[in-house]
Short mmCIF file of C-alpha atoms and ligand atoms in Angstrom, two decimals:
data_model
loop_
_atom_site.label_atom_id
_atom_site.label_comp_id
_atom_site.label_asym_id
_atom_site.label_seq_id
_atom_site.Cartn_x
_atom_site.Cartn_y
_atom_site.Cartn_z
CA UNK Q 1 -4.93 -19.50 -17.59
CA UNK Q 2 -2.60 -16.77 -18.72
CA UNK Q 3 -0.09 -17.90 -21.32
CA UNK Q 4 3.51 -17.18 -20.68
CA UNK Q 5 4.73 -14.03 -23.15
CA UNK Q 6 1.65 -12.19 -21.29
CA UNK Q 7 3.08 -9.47 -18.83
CA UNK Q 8 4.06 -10.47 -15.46
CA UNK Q 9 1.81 -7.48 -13.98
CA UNK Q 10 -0.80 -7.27 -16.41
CA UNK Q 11 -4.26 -6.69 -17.03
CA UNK Q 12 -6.31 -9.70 -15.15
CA UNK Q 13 -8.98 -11.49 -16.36
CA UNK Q 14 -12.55 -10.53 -16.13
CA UNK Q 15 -13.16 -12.56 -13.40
CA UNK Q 16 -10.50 -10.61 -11.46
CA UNK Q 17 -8.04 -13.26 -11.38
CA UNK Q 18 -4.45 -13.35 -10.30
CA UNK Q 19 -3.47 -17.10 -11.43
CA UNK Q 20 -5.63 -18.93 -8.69
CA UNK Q 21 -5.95 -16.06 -6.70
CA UNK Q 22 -8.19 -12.88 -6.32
CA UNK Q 23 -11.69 -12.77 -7.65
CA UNK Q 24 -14.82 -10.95 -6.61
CA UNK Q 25 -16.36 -12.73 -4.01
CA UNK Q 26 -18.99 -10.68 -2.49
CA UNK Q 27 -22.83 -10.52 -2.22
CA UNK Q 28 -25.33 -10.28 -4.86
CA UNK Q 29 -26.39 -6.86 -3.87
CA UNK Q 30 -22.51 -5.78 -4.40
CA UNK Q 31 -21.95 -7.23 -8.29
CA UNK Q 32 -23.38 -4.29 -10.01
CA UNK Q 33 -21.42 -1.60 -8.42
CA UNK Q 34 -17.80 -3.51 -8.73
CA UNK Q 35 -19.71 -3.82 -12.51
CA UNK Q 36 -19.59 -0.46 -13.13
CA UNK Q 37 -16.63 0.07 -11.49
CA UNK Q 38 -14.58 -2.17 -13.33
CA UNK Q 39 -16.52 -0.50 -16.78
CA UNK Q 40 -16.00 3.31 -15.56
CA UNK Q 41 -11.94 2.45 -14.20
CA UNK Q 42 -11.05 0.31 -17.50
CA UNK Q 43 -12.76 3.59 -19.93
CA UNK Q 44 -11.04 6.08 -18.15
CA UNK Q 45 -7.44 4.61 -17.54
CA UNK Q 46 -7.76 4.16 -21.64
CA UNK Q 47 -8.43 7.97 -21.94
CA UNK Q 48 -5.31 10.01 -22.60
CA UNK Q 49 -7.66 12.93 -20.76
CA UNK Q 50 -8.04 11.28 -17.64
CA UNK Q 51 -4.67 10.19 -17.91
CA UNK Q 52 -3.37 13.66 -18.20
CA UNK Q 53 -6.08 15.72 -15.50
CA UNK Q 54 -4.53 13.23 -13.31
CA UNK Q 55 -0.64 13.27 -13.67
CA UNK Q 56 -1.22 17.25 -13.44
CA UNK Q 57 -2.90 16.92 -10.00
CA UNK Q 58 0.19 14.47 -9.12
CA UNK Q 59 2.58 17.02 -10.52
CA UNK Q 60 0.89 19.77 -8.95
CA UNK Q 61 -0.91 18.63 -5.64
CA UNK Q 62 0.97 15.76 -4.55
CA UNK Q 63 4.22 16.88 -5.76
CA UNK Q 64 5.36 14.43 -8.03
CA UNK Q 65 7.62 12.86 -9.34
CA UNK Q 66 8.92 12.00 -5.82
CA UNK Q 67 12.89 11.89 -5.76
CA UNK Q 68 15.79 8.85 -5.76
CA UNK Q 69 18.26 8.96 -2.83
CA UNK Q 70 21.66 7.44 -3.41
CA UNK Q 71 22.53 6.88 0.53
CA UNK Q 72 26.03 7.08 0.36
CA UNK Q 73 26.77 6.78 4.01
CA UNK Q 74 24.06 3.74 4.82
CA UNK Q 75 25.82 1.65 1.71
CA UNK Q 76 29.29 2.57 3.08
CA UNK Q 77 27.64 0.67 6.29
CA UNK Q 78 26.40 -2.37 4.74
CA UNK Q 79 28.27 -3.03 1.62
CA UNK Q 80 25.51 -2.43 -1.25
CA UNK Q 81 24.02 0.68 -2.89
CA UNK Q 82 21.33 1.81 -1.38
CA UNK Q 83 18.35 3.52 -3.15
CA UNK Q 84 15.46 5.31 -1.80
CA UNK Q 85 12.46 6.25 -3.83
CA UNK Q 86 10.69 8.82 -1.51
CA UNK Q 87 7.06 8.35 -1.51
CA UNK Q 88 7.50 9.73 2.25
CA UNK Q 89 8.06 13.02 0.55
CA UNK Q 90 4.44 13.07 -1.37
CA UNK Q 91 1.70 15.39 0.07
CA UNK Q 92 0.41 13.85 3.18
CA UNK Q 93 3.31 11.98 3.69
CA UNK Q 94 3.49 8.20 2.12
CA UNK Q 95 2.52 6.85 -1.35
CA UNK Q 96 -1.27 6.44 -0.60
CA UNK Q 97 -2.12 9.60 -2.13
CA UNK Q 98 -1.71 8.07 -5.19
CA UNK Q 99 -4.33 5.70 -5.26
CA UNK Q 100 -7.11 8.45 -3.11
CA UNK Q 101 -6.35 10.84 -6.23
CA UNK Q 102 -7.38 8.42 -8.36
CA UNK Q 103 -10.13 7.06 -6.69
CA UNK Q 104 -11.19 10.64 -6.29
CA UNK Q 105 -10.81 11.80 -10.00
CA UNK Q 106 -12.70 8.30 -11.02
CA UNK Q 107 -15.54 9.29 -8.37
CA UNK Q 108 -16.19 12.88 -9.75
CA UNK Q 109 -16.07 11.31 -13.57
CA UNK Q 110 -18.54 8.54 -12.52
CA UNK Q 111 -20.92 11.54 -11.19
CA UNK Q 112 -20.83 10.52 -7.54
CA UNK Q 113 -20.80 13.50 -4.75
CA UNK Q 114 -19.12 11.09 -2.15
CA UNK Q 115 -16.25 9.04 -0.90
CA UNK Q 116 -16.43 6.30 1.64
CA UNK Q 117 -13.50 4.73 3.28
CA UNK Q 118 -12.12 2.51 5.84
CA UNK Q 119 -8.83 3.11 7.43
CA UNK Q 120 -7.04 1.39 10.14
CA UNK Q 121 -4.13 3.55 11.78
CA UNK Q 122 -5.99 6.08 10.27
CA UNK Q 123 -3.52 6.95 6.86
CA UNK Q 124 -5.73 6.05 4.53
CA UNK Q 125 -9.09 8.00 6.10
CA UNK Q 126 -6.86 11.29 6.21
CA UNK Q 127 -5.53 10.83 2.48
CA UNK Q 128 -9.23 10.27 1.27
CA UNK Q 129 -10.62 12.98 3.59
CA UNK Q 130 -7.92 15.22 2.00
CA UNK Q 131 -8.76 14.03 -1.41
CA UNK Q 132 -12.18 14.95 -0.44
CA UNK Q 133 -11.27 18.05 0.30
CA UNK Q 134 -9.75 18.90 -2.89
CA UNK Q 135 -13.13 17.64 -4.97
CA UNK Q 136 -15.76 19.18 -2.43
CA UNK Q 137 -16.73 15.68 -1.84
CA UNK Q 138 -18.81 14.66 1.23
CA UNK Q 139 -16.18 12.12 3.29
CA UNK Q 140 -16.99 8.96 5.92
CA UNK Q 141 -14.88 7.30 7.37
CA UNK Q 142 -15.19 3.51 9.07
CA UNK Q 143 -12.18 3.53 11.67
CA UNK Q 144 -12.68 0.47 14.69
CA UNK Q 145 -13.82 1.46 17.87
CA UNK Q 146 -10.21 0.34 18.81
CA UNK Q 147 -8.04 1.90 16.47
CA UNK Q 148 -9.88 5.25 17.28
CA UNK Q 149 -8.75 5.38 20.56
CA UNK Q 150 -5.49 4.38 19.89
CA UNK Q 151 -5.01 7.06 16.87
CA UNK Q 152 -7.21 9.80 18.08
CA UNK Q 153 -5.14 12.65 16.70
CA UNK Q 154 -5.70 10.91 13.02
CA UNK Q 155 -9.42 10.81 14.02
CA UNK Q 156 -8.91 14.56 14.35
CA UNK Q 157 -7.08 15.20 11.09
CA UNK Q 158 -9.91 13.51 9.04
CA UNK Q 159 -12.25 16.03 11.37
CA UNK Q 160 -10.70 18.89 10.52
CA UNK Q 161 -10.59 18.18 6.98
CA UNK Q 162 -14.26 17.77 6.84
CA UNK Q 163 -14.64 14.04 6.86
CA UNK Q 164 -17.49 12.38 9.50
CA UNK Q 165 -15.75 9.60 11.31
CA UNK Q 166 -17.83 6.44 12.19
CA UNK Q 167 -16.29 3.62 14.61
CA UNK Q 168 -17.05 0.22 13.66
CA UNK Q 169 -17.99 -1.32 16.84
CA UNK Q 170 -18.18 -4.83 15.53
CA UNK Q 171 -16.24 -7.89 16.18
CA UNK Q 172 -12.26 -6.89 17.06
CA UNK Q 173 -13.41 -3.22 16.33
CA UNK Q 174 -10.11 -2.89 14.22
CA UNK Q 175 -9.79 -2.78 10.18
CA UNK Q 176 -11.13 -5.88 9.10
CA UNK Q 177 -14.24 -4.99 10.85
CA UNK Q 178 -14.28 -1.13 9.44
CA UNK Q 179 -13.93 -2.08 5.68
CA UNK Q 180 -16.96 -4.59 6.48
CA UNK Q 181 -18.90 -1.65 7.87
CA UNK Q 182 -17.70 0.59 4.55
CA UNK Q 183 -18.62 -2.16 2.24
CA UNK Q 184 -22.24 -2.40 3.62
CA UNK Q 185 -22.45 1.21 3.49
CA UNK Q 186 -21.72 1.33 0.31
CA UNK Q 187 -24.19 -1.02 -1.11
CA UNK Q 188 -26.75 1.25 0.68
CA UNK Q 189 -26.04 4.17 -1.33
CA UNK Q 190 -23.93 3.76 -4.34
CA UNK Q 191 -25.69 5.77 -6.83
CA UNK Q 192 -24.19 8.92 -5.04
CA UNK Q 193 -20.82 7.77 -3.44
CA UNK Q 194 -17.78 5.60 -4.39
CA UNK Q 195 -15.96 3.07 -1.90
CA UNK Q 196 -12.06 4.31 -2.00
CA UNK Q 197 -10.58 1.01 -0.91
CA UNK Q 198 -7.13 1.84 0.78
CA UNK Q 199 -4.95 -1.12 -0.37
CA UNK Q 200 -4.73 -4.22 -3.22
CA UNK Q 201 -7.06 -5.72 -1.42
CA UNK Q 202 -11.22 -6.33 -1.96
CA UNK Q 203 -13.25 -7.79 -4.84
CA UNK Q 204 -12.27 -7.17 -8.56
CA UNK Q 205 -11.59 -4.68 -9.79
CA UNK Q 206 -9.63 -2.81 -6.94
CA UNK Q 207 -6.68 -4.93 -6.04
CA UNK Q 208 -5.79 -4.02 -10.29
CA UNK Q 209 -7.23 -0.61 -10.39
CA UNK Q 210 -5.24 0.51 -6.68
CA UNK Q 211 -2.15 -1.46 -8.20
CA UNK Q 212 -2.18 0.77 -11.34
CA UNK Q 213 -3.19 4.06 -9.28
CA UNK Q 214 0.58 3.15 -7.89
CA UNK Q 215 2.59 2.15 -10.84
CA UNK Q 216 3.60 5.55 -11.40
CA UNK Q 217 6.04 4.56 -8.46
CA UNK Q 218 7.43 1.80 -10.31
CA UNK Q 219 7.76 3.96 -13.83
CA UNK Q 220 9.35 6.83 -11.82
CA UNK Q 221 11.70 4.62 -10.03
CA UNK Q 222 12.82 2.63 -13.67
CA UNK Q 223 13.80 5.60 -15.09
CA UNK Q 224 14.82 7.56 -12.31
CA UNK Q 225 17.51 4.20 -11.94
CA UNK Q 226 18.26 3.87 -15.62
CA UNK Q 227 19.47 7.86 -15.58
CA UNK Q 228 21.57 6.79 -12.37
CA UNK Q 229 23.38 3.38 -13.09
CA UNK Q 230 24.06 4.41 -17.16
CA UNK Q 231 21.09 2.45 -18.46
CA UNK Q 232 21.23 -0.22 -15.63
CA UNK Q 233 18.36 -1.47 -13.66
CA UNK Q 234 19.24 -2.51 -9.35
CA UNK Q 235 19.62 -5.63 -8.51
CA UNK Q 236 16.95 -5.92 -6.54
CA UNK Q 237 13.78 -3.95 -5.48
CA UNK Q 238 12.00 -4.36 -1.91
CA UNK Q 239 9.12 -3.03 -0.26
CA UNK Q 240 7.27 -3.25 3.22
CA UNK Q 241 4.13 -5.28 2.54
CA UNK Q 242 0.67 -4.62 4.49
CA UNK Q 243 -2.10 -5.17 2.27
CA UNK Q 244 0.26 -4.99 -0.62
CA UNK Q 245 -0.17 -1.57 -2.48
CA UNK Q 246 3.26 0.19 -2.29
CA UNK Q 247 4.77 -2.77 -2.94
CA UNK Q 248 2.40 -3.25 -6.19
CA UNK Q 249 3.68 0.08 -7.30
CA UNK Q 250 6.92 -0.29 -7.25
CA UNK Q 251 7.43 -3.97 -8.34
CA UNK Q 252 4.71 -2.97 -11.58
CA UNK Q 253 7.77 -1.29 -12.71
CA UNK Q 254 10.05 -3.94 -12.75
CA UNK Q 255 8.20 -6.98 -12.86
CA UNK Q 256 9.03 -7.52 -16.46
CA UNK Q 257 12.66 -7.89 -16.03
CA UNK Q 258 13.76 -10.67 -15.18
CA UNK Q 259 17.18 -9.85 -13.73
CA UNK Q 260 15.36 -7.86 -10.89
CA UNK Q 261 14.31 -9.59 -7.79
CA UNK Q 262 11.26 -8.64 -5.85
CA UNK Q 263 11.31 -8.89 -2.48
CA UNK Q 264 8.78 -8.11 0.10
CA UNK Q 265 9.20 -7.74 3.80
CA UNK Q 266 6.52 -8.50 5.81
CA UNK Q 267 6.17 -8.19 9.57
CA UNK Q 268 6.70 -11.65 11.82
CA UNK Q 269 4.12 -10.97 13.59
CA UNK Q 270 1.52 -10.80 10.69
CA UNK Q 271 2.99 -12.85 7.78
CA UNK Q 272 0.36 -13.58 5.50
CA UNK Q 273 2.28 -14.66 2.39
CA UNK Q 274 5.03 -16.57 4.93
CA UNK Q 275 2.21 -18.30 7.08
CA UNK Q 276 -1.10 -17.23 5.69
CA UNK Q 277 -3.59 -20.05 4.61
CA UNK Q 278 -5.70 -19.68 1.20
CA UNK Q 279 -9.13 -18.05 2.03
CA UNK Q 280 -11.71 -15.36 1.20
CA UNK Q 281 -11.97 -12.02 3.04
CA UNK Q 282 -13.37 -8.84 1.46
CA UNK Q 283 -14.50 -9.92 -1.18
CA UNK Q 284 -11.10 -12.17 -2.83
CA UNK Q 285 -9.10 -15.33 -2.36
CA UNK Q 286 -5.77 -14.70 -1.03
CA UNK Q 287 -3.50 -15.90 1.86
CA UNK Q 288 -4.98 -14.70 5.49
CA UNK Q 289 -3.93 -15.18 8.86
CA UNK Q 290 -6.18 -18.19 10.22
CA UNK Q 291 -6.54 -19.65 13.16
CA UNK Q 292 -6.81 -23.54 13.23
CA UNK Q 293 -10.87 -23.32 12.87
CA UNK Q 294 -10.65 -20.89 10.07
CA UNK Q 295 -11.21 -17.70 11.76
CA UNK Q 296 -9.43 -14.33 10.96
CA UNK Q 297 -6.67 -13.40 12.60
CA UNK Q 298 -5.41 -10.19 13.81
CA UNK Q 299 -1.81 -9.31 12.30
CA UNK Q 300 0.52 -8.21 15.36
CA UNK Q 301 3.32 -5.34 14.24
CA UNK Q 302 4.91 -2.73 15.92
CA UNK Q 303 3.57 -0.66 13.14
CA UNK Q 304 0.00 -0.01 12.58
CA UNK Q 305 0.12 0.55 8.65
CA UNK Q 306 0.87 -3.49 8.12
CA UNK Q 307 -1.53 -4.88 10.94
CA UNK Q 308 -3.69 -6.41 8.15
CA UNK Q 309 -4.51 -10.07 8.03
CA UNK Q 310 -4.58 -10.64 4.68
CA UNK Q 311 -2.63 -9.42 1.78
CA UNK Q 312 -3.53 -8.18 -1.62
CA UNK Q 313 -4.02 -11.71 -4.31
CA UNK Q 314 -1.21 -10.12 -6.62
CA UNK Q 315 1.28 -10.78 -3.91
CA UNK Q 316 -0.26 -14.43 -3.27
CA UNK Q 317 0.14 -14.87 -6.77
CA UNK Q 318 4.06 -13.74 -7.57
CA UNK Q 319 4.74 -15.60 -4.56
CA UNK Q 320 2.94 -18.82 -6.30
CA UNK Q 321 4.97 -18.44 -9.51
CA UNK Q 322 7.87 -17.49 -7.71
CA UNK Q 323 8.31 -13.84 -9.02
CA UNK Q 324 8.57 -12.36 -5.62
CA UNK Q 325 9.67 -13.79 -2.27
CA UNK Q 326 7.90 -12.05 0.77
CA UNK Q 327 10.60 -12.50 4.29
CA UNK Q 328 9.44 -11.70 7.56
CA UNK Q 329 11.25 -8.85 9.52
CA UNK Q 330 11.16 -8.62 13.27
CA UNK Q 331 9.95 -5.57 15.62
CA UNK Q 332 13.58 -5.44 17.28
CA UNK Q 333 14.84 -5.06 13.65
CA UNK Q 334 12.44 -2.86 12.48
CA UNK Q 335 13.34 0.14 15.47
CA UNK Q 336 17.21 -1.30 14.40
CA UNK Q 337 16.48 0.27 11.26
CA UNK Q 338 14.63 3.15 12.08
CA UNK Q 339 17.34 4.41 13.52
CA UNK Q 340 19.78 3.02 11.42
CA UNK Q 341 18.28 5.51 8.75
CA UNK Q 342 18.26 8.02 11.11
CA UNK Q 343 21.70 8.66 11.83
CA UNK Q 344 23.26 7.52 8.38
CA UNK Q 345 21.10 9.49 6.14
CA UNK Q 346 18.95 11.87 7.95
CA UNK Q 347 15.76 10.48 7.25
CA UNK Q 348 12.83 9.72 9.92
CA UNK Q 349 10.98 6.99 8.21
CA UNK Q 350 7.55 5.31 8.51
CA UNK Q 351 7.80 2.36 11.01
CA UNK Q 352 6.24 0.25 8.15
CA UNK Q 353 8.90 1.49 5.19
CA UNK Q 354 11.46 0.58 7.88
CA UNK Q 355 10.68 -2.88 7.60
CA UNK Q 356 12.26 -2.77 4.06
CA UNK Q 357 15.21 -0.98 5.10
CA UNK Q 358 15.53 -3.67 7.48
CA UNK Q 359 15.15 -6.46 5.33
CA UNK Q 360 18.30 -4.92 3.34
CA UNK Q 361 20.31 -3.98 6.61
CA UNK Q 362 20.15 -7.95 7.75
CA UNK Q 363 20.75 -9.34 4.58
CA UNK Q 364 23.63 -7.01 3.87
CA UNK Q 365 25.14 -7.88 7.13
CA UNK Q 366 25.10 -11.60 6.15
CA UNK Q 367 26.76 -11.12 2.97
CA UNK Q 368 23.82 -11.53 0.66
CA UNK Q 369 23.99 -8.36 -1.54
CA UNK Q 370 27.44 -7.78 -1.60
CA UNK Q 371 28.17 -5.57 -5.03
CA UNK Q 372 24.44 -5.05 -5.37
CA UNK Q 373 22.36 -1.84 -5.93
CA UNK Q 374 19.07 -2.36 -3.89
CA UNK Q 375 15.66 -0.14 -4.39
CA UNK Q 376 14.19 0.49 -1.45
CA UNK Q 377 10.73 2.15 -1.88
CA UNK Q 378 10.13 4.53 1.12
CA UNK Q 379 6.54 4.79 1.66
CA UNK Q 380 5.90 6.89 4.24
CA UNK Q 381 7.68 9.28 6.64
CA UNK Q 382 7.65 8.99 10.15
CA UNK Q 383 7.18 12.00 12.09
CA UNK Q 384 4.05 10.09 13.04
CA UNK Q 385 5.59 6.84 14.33
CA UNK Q 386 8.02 9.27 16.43
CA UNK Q 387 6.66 9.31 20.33
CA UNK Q 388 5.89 5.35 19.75
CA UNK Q 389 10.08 5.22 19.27
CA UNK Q 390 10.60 7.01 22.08
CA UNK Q 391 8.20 5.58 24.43
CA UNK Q 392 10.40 2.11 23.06
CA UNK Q 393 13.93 3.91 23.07
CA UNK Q 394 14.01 6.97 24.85
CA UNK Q 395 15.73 5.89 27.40
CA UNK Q 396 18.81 5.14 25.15
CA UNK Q 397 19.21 9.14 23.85
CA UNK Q 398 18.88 10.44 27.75
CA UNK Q 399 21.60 13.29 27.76
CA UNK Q 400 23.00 11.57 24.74
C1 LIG P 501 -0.59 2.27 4.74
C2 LIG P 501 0.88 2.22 4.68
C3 LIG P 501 1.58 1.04 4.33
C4 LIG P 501 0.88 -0.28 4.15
O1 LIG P 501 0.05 -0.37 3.03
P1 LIG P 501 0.41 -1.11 1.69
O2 LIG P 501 -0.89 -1.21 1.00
O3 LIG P 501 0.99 -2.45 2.03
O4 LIG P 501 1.39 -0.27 0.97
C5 LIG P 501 2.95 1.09 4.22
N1 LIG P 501 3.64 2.23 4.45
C6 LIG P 501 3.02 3.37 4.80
C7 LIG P 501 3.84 4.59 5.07
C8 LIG P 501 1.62 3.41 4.93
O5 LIG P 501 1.03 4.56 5.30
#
């Protein structure tokens, strides 16, 4: 048990635990390399030098620090101030270059030559084939069978950036089945290559190592607010929530003060805090999509980013003590804001960040936040998620 003046978003203990939740459940073969893992990620995060090699590579690769939008005209709209912290303007387009940097820079340190992934909609496998890139690392990725026909020109991104693509072709062929097929890999040939786990998500220590990876998004955001608002911090700070790592980032910055609320919006059709039952997958103990028998269950979103089943045991956790609420956001108001963002602010956004704009849009409308200054962390843009919109909306812009 953690005693109470210990930080909200701290270190967890050895055994990987977020209050009831996390842990490193995985098999025997696994334990040493999540071992020295957890030994190699806890030395260098406490060395100023790796600190430093990689806020320059941030700085001067991924372009950090990534700005704060005051949208003027979208809080005119809906009565609150509206902040954006633009992860969607980072190299290669969301925040998840964070965390592959990271992952990349701890690789190289630990001596290993290669980087081994699993991706869904196929984000993640193109920022660790581009990380990959950067090192001269050797790059495979485990996509499903399904999602690689249904994002085949990410399958050709990680291509042409030198990564070998691998389908998972078992079970639902989707992600649950690729990180599987990425963790058994792994165990096969860790002395030479590092798993770079995509989200908050998997045995100990990546849901904490990923989560710090991000917190420069929180940090940022704090002070980037604070110079803003004359020392004040928003009201409240929201983020879309798929397996939980933008969100980590972001509320790691504020998760200390108490006046902030967290909020995470989840999609209806895969909401794993909202409806999720305790269970293990990958490798920790978190809320998951069942089914009444126990089985996994595939998340349903309009947006591939968030179709994961589970979510990361952090998030189960500040739900449990009640430091974050996680709501459910529709498709319908999902394209709703999408274009909402669109036309108010110029800004094409990730179909998954748009499920925290449109947490704030419905709220707003009913009243709730009135007065208030709301952080909305942007994670991605969307000039991938475009022909899906039109294919849903087209018809509304014909000659417009
Ligand atoms: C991958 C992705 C997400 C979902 O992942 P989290 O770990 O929940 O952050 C959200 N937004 C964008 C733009 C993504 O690419």
């Amino acid at each position: 048990m953690r005693s109470t003046d210990e930080p909200v978003m701290g270190v967890p203990g050895s055994d990987g635990r977020f209050g009831r939740f996390g842990g490193r459940f995985v098999p025997e073969t696994l334990v040493p390399a999540c071992e020295q893992l957890d030994a190699a990620f806890t030395e260098a995060w406490a060395d100023p030098a790796f600190r430093a090699e990689l806020h320059a590579l941030l700085r001067d690769y991924a372009g950090r620090p990534s700005i704060l939008t005051d949208c003027t005209r979208l809080g005119a709209e809906l009565g609150c101030r509206v902040l954006l912290k633009r992860e969607d303007l980072n190299h290669t387009g969301s925040h998840k270059i964070n965390n592959v940097l990271g992952q990349a820079l701890l690789a190289k340190r630990m001596g290993k030559t290669r980087l081994v992934a699993e991706t869904g909609a196929g984000q993640h496998g193109v920022a660790t084939a581009t990380a990959a890139a950067l090192f001269g690392m050797e790059c495979i990725v485990y996509m499903g069978e399904v999602d690689m026909a249904r994002q085949a020109l990410n399958v050709f991104r990680m291509r042409l950036l030198g990564a070998e693509v691998r389908p998972a072709t078992t079970g639902s062929r989707t992600l649950k089945d690729a990180v599987n097929e990425a963790m058994r890999h792994w165990v096969a040939v860790v002395d030479s290559t590092h798993y770079c786990l995509g989200s908050v998500m998997g045995p100990h220590p990546y849901p904490f190592m990923v989560r710090e990876f991000h917190r420069v998004i929180g940090d940022e955001a704090r002070e980037q607010c604070r110079a803003l608002l004359d020392g004040a911090d928003p009201d409240v700070v929201v983020a879309c929530v798929g397996g939980g790592s933008n969100a980590a980032g972001i509320f790691s910055g504020f998760a200390e003060l108490p006046g902030v609320e967290l909020v995470g919006a989840e999609p209806a059709g895969g909401a794993a805090v909202g409806h999720g039952i305790p269970g293990v997958v990958h490798g920790m103990l978190s809320y998951l999509m069942q089914d009444d028998v126990g089985q996994v269950q595939e998340a349903e979103s309009i947006s591939a980013g968030l179709d994961y089943p589970g979510v990361g045991p952090e998030h189960a956790h500040l739900a449990d003590i009640g430091r974050a609420r996680y709501e459910p956001v529709t498709d319908a108001e999902v394209l709703d804001a999408f274009e909402l963002l669109a036309r108010t602010e110029g800004i094409i956004t990730a179909l998954e960040s748009a499920h925290a704009v449109a947490w704030v849009a419905r709220e707003a409308r009913g009243g709730e936040l009135v007065g208030k200054v709301v952080l909305v962390n942007l994670s991605g843009r969307g000039d991938k998620d475009v022909a899906q919109v039109a294919d849903l909306l087209g018809d509304r812009y014909v000659g417009g």
